Short mmCIF file of C-alpha atoms in Angstrom, two decimals:
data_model
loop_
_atom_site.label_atom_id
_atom_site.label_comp_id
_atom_site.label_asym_id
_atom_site.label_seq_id
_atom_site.Cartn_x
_atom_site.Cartn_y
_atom_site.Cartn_z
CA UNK A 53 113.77 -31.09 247.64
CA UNK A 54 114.98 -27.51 247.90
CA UNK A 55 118.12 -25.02 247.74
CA UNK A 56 119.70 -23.88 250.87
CA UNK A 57 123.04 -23.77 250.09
CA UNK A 58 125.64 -22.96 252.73
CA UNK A 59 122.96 -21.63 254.32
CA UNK A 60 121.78 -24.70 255.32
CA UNK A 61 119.49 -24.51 259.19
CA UNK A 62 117.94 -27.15 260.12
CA UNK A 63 119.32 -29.21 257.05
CA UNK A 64 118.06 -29.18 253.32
CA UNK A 65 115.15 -31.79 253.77
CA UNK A 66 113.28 -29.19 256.16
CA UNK A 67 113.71 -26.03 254.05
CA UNK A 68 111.66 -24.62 251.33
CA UNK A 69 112.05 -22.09 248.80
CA UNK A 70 111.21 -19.02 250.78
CA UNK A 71 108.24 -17.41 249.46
CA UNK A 72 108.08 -13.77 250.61
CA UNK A 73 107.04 -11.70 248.13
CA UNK A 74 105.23 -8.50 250.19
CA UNK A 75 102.46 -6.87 248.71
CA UNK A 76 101.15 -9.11 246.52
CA UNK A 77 101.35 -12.65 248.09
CA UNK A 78 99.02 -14.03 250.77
CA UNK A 79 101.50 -16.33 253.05
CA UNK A 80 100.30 -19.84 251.63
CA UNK A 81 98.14 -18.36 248.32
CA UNK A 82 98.52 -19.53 245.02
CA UNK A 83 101.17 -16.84 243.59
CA UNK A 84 103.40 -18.27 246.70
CA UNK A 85 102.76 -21.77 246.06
CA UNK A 86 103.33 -21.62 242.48
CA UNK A 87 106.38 -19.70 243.02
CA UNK A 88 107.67 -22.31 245.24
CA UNK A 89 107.21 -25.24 243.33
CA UNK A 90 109.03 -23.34 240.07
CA UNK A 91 111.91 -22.14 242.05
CA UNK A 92 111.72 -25.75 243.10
CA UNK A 93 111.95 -27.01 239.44
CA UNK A 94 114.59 -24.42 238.62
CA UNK A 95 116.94 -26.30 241.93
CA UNK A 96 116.61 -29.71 240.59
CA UNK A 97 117.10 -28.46 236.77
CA UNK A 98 120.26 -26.54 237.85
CA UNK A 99 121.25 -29.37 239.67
CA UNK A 100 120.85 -31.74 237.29
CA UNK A 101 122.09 -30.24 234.18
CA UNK A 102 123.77 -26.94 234.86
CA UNK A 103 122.27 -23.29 233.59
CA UNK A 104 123.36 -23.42 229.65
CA UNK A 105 120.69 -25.93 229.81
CA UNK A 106 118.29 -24.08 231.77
CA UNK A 107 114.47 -23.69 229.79
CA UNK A 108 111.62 -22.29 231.09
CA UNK A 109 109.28 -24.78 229.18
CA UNK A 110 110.56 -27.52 231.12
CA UNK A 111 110.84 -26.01 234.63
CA UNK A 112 106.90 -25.22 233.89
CA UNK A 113 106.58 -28.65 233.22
CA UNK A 114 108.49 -30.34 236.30
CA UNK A 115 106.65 -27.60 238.36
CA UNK A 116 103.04 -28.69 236.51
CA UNK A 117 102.35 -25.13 236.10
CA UNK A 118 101.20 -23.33 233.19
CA UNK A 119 104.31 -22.32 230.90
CA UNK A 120 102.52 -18.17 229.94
CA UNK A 121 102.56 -17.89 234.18
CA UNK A 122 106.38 -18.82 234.34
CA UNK A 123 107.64 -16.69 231.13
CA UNK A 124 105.20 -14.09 232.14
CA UNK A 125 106.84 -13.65 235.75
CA UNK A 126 110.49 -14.51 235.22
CA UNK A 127 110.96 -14.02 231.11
CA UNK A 128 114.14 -15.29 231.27
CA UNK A 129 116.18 -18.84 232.70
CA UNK A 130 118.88 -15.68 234.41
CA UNK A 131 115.40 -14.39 235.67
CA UNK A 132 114.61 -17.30 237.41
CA UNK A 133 117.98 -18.03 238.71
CA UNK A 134 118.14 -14.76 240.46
CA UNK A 135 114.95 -14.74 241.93
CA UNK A 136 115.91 -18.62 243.56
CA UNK A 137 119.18 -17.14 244.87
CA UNK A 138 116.66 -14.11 246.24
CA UNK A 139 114.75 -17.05 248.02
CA UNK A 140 117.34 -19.01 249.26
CA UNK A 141 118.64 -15.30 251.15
CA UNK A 142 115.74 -14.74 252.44
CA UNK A 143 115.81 -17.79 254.58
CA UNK A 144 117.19 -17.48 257.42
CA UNK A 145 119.88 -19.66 258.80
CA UNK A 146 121.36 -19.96 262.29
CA UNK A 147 125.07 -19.12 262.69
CA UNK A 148 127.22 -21.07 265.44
CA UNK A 149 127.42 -20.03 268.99
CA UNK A 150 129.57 -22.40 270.32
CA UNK A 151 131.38 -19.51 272.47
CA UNK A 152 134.50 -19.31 271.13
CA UNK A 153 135.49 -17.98 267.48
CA UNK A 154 137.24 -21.16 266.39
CA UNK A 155 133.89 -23.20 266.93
CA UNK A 156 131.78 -20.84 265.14
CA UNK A 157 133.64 -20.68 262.05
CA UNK A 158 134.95 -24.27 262.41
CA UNK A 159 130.66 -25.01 262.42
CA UNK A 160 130.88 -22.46 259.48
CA UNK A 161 133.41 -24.08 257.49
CA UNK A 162 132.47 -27.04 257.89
CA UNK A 163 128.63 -26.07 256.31
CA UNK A 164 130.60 -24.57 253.27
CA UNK A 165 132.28 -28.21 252.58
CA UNK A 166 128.91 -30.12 253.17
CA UNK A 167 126.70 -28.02 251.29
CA UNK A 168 129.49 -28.33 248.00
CA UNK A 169 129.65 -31.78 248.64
CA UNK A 170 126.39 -32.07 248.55
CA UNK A 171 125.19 -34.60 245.72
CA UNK A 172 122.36 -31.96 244.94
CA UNK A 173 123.38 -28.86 246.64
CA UNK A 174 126.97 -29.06 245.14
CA UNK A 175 126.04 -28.69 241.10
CA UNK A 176 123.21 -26.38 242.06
CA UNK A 177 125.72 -23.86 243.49
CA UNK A 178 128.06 -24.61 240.65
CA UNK A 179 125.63 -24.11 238.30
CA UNK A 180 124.34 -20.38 239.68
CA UNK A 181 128.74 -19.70 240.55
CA UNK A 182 129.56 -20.40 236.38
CA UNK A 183 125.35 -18.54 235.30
CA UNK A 184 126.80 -15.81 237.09
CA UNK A 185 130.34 -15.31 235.55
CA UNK A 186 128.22 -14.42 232.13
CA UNK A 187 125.23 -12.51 233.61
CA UNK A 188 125.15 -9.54 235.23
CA UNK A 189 121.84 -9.98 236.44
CA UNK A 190 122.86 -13.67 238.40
CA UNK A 191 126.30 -11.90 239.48
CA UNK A 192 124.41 -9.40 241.31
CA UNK A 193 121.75 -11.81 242.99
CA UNK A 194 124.83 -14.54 243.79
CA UNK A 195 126.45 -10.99 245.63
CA UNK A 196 123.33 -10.42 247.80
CA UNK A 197 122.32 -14.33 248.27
CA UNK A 198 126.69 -14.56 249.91
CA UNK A 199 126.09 -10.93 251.47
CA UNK A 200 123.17 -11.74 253.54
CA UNK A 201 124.82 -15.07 254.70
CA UNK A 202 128.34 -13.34 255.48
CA UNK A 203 126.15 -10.61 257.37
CA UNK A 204 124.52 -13.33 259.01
CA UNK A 205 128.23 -15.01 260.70
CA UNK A 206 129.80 -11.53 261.15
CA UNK A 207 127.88 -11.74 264.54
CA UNK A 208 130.50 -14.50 265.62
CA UNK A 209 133.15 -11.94 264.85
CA UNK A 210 131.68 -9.02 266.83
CA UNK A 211 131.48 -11.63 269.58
CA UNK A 212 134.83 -12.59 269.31
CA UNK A 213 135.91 -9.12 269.24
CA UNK A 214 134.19 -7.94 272.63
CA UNK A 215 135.69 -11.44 274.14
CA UNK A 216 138.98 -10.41 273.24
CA UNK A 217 139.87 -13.17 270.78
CA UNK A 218 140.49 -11.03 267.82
CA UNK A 219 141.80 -7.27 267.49
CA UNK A 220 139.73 -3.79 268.00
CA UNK A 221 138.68 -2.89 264.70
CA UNK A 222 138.70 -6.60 262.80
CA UNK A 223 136.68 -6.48 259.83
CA UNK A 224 133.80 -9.11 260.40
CA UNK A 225 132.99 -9.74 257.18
CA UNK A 226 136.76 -10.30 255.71
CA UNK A 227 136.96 -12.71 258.38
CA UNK A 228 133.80 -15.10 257.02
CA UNK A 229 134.59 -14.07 253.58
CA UNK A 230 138.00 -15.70 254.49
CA UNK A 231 136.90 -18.42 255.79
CA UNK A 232 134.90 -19.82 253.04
CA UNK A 233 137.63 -18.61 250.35
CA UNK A 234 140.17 -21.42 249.92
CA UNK A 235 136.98 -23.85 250.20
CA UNK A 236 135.55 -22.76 247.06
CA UNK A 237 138.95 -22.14 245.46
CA UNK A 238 139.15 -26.39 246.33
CA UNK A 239 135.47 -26.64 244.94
CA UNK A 240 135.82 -24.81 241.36
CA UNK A 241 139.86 -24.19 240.84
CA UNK A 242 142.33 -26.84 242.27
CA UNK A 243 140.27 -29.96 243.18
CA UNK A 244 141.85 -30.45 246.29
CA UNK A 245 139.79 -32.89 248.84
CA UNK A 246 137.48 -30.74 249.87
CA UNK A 247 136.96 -32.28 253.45
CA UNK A 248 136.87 -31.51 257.16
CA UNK A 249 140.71 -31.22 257.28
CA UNK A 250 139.90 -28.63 254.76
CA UNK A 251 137.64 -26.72 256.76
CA UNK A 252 139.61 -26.61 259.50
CA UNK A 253 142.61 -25.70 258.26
CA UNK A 254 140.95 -22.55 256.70
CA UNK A 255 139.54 -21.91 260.13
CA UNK A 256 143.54 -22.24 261.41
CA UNK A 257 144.66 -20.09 258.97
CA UNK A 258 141.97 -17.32 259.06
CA UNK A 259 142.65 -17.00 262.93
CA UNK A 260 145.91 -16.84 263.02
CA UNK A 261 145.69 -13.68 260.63
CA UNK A 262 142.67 -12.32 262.19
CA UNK A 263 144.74 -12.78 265.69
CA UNK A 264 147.53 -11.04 263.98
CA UNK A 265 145.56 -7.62 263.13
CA UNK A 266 146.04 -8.72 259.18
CA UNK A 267 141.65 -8.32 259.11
CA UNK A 268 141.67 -5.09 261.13
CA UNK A 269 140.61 -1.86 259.07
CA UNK A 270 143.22 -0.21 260.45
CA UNK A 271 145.79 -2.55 258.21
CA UNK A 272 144.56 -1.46 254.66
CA UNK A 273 142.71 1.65 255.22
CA UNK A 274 139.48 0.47 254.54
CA UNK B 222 146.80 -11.33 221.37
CA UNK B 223 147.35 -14.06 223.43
CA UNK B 224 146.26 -15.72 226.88
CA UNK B 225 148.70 -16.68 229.29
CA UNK B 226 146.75 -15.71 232.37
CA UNK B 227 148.28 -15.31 235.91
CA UNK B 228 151.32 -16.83 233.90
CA UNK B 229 151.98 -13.34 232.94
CA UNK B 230 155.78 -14.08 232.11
CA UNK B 231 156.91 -11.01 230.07
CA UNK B 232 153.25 -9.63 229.50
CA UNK B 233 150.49 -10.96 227.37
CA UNK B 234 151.38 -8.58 224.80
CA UNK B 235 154.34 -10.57 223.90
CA UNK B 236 153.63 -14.60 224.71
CA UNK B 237 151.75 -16.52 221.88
CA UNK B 238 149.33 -20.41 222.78
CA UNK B 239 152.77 -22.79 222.64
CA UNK B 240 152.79 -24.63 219.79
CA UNK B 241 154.87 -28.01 221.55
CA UNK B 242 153.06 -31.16 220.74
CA UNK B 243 156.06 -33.62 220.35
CA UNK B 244 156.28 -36.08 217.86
CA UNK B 245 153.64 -34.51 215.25
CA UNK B 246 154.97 -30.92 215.46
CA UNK B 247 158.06 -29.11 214.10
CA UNK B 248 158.37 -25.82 215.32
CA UNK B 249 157.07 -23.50 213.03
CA UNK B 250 155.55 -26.29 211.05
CA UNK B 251 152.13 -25.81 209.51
CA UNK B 252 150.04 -27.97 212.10
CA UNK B 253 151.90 -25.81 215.00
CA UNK B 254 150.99 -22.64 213.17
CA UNK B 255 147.21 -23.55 212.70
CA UNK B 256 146.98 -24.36 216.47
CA UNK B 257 148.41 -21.09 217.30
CA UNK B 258 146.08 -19.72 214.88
CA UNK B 259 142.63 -21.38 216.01
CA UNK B 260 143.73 -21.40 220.05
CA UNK B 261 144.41 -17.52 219.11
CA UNK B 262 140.56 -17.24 218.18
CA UNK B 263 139.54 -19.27 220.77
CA UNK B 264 140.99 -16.66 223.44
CA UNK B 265 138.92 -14.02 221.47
CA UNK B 266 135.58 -15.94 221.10
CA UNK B 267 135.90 -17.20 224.89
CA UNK B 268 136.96 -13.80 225.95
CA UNK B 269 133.97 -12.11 223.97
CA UNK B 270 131.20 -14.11 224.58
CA UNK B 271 132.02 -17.41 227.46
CA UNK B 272 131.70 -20.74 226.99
CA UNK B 273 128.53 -21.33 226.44
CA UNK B 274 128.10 -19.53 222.70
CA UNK B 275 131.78 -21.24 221.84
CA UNK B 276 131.09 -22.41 218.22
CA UNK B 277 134.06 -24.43 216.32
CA UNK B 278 132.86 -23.35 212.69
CA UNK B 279 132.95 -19.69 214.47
CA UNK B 280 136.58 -20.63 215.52
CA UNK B 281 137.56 -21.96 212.15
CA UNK B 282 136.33 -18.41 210.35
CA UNK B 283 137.94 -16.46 212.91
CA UNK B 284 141.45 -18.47 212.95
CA UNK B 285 141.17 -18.14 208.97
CA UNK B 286 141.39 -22.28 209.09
CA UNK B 287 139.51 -25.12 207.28
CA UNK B 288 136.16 -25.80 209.34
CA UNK B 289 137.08 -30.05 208.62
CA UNK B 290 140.58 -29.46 210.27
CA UNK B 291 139.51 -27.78 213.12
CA UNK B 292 137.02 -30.25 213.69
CA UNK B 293 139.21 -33.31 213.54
CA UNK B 294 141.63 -31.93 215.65
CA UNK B 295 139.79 -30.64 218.46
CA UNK B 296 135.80 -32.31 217.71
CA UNK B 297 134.57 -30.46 220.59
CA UNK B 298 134.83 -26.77 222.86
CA UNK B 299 135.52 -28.46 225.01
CA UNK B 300 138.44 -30.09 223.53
CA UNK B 301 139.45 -26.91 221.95
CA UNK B 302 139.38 -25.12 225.77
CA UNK B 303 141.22 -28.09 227.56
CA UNK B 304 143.82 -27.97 224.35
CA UNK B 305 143.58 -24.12 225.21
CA UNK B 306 144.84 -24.13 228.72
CA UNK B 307 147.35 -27.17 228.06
CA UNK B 308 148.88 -24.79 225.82
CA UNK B 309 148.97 -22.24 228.36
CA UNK B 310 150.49 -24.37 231.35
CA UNK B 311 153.49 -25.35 228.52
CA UNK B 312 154.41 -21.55 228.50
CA UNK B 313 156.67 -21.26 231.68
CA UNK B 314 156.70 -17.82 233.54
CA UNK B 315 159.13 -16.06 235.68
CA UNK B 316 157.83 -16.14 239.24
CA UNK B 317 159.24 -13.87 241.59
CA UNK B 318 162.55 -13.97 243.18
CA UNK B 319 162.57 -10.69 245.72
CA UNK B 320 164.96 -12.55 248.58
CA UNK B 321 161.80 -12.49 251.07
CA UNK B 322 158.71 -14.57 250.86
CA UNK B 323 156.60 -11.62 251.26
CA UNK B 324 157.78 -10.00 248.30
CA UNK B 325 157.39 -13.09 246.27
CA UNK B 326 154.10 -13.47 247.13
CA UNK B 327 152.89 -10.18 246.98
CA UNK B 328 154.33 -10.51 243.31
CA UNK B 329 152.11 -13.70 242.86
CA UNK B 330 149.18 -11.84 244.00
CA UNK B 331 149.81 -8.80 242.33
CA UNK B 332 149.28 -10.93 239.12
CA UNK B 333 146.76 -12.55 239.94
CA UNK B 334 144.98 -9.42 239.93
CA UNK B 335 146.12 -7.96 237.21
CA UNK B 336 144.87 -11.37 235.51
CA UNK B 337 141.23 -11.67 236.82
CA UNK B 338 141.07 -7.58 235.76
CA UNK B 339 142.57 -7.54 232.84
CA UNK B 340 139.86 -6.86 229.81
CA UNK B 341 140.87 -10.19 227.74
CA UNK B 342 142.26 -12.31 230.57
CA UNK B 343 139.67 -11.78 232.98
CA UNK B 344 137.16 -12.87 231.04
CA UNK B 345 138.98 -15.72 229.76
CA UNK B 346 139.46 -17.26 233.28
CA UNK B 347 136.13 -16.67 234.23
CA UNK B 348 134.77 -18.57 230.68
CA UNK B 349 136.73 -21.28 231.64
CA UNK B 350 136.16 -21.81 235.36
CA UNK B 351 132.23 -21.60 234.33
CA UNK B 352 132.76 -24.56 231.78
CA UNK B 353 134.87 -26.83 233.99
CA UNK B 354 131.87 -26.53 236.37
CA UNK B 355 130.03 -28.65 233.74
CA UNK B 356 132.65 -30.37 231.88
CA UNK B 357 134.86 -32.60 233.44
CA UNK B 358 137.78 -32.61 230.51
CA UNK B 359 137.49 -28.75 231.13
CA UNK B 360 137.98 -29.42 234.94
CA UNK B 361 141.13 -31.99 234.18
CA UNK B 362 142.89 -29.68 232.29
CA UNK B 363 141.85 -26.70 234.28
CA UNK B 364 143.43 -28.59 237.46
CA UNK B 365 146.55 -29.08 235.28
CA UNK B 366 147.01 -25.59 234.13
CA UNK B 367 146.74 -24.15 238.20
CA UNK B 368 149.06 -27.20 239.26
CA UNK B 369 152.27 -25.95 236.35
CA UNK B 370 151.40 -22.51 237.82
CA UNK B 371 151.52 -23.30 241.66
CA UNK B 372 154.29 -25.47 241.22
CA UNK B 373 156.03 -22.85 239.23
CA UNK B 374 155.75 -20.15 242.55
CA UNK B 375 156.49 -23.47 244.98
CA UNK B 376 159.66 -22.94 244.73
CA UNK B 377 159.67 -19.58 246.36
CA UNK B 378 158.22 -21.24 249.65
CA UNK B 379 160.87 -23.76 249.76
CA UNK B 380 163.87 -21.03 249.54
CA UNK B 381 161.71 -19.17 252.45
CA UNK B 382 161.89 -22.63 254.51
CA UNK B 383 165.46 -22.85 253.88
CA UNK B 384 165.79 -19.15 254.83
CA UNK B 385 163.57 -19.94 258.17
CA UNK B 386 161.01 -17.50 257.28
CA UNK B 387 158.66 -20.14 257.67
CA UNK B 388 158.70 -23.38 259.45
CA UNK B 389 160.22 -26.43 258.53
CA UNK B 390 157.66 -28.60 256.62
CA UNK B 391 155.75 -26.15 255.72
CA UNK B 392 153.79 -27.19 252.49
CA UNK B 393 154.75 -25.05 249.54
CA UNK B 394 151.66 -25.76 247.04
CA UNK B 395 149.14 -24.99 249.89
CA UNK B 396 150.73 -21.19 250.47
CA UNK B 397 150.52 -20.92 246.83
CA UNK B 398 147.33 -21.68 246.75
CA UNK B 399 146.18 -20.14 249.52
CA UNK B 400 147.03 -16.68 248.28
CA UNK B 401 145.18 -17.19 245.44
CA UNK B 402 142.35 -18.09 247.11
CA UNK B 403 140.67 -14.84 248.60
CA UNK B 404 141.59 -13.33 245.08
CA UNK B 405 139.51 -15.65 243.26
CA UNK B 406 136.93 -15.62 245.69
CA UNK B 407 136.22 -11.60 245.05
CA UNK B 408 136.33 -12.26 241.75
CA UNK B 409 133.88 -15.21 241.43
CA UNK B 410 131.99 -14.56 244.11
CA UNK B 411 131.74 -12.11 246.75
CA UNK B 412 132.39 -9.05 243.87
CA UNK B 413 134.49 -7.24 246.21
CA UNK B 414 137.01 -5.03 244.71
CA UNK B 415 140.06 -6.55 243.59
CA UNK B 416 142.66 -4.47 243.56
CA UNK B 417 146.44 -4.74 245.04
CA UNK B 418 144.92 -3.66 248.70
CA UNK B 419 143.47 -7.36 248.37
CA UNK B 420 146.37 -8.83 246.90
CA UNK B 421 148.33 -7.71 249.74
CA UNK B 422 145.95 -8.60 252.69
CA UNK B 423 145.92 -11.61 251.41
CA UNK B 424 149.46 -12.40 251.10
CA UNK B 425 149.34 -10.59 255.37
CA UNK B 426 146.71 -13.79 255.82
CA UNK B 427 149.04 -16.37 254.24
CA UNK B 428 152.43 -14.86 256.23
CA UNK B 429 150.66 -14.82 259.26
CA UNK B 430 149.35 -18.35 258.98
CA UNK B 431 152.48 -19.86 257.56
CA UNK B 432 154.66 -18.53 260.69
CA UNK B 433 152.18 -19.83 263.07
CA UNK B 434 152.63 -23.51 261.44
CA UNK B 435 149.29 -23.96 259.79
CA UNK B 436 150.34 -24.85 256.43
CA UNK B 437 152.86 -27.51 257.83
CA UNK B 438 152.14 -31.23 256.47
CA UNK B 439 151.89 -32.18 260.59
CA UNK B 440 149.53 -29.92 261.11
CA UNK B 441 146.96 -31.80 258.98
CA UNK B 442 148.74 -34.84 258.77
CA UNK B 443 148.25 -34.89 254.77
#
């Protein structure tokens, strides 16, 4: 079982923890493998129990690795949390191409409601959302795990932009950002079903403003 | 110093935790002072240091209250935080009333920001959207508190319908909501600056969506 969040590819079963660590990992050697099965640990943990619970003796035990190797390389449970989120950016996930903009962020959307409805994948991103409201530290990994997958669907946008569908100038990565907003404002503020309907109505909605220049630069001078 | 979040009203400066709890309470009455009291330090503590270090004995020094009274009142922090934000929805606020949708909204926003930056609120909101991730009383009364406040700026949607600003049907707690939304997301999670350039690209979004019919009931069929 791993993390993939909204990131998601070829579906959470497939993925693992990524394991990248250049320099001083062999692909497949023992730093990566042990890395993968703690960050591994440190998804069901989160999952299960939220990050005020979080303890590096028993995410060395889950993992069956030795608990001086786990303190040693991530000290601390915001360590640990930040490195995950580092792994779960570095995997790379494929964006839509359906050919028009309302597919791709409709199969966008729709990714952001089934990974937080996720029975697993849901409290997990909960858990790392709430870490990171009182850690700097998670804040700024949670900002470059969401970066790198904006980054990743801004492509749709471009597209979108030299097809015409959207304004000269529209800000690609307001236009994800937008997207996913009212999804997670469902997930962790208002409780609304947070459904397909839901998705697609935040695809409606982010359209109609992108059609109407509200994402352009141009509009706030940014 | 007081919390009454993107209730705002008059300024925090000069709202106090409301003290109603019918039945049990006369105004001004010792129980309704001690409540102001310990909800008083539980603004400071949640402000100061989140959820997670939220200590009732703590609370009780702080409020200047017996430690056996605040524990049979509120047992829990999480009692004491949904208590918290019940107190907060009672205190009604003055939403805008600018004659155009757009101006009451931008006023919404506007608040909103102020809210999620301000040095005590901010924190605050953030402490206790992190806890309702794990704590489903937190959640309940979380829900409640948003649903007095969007109610609260519904009715500046409905006078916009009647005014045909914005098409018949539309619905008026999902255009609240929905210019909350990107707000909350900067704040939470993407860390991008939240200033009143957001606040009013994202009440641009919500315009441009509402004309174009995407927040009507028919258009989702909910």
């Amino acid at each position: 079982m791993t993390a993939v969040g909204e990131a998601g590819g070829g579906g959470a079963a497939s993925a693992q923890p990524a394991v990248k660590d250049p320099g001083t990992v062999r692909p497949g050697g023992r730093t990566a493998r042990v890395r993968a099965a703690v960050l591994r640990a440190a998804c069901d943990a989160l999952a299960e129990h939220g990050f005020g619970r979080l303890d590096l003796t028993d995410i060395a035990r889950r993992a069956e690795v030795g608990k001086t190797t786990v303190y040693r390389r991530w000290s601390t449970a915001a360590g640990l949390v930040a490195d995950l989120l580092d792994s779960m950016a570095e995997q790379s996930v494929h964006r839509g191409d359906t050919g028009s903009l309302e597919g791709d962020l409709r199969a966008k959307a729709r990714r952001v409601v089934a990974t937080l409805n996720d029975p697993r994948q849901g409290p997990l991103f909960r858990a790392v959302i709430a870490a990171s409201t009182g850690d700097p530290r998670t804040a700024r990994a949670l900002r470059r795990f969401y970066g790198t997958r904006v980054e990743e669907w801004a492509e749709c946008v471009r597209l979108a932009v030299r097809r015409g569908e959207v304004p000269e100038g529209t800000d690609p990565h307001e236009v994800v950002r937008a997207v996913s907003a009212p999804l997670y404002h469902r997930a962790l503020i208002s409780g609304e079903p947070l459904d397909d309907r839901a998705a697609d109505r935040a695809v409606a909605a982010v359209l109609a403003a992108a059609r109407a220049g509200v994402y352009t630069r141009a509009a706030t001078a940014d």
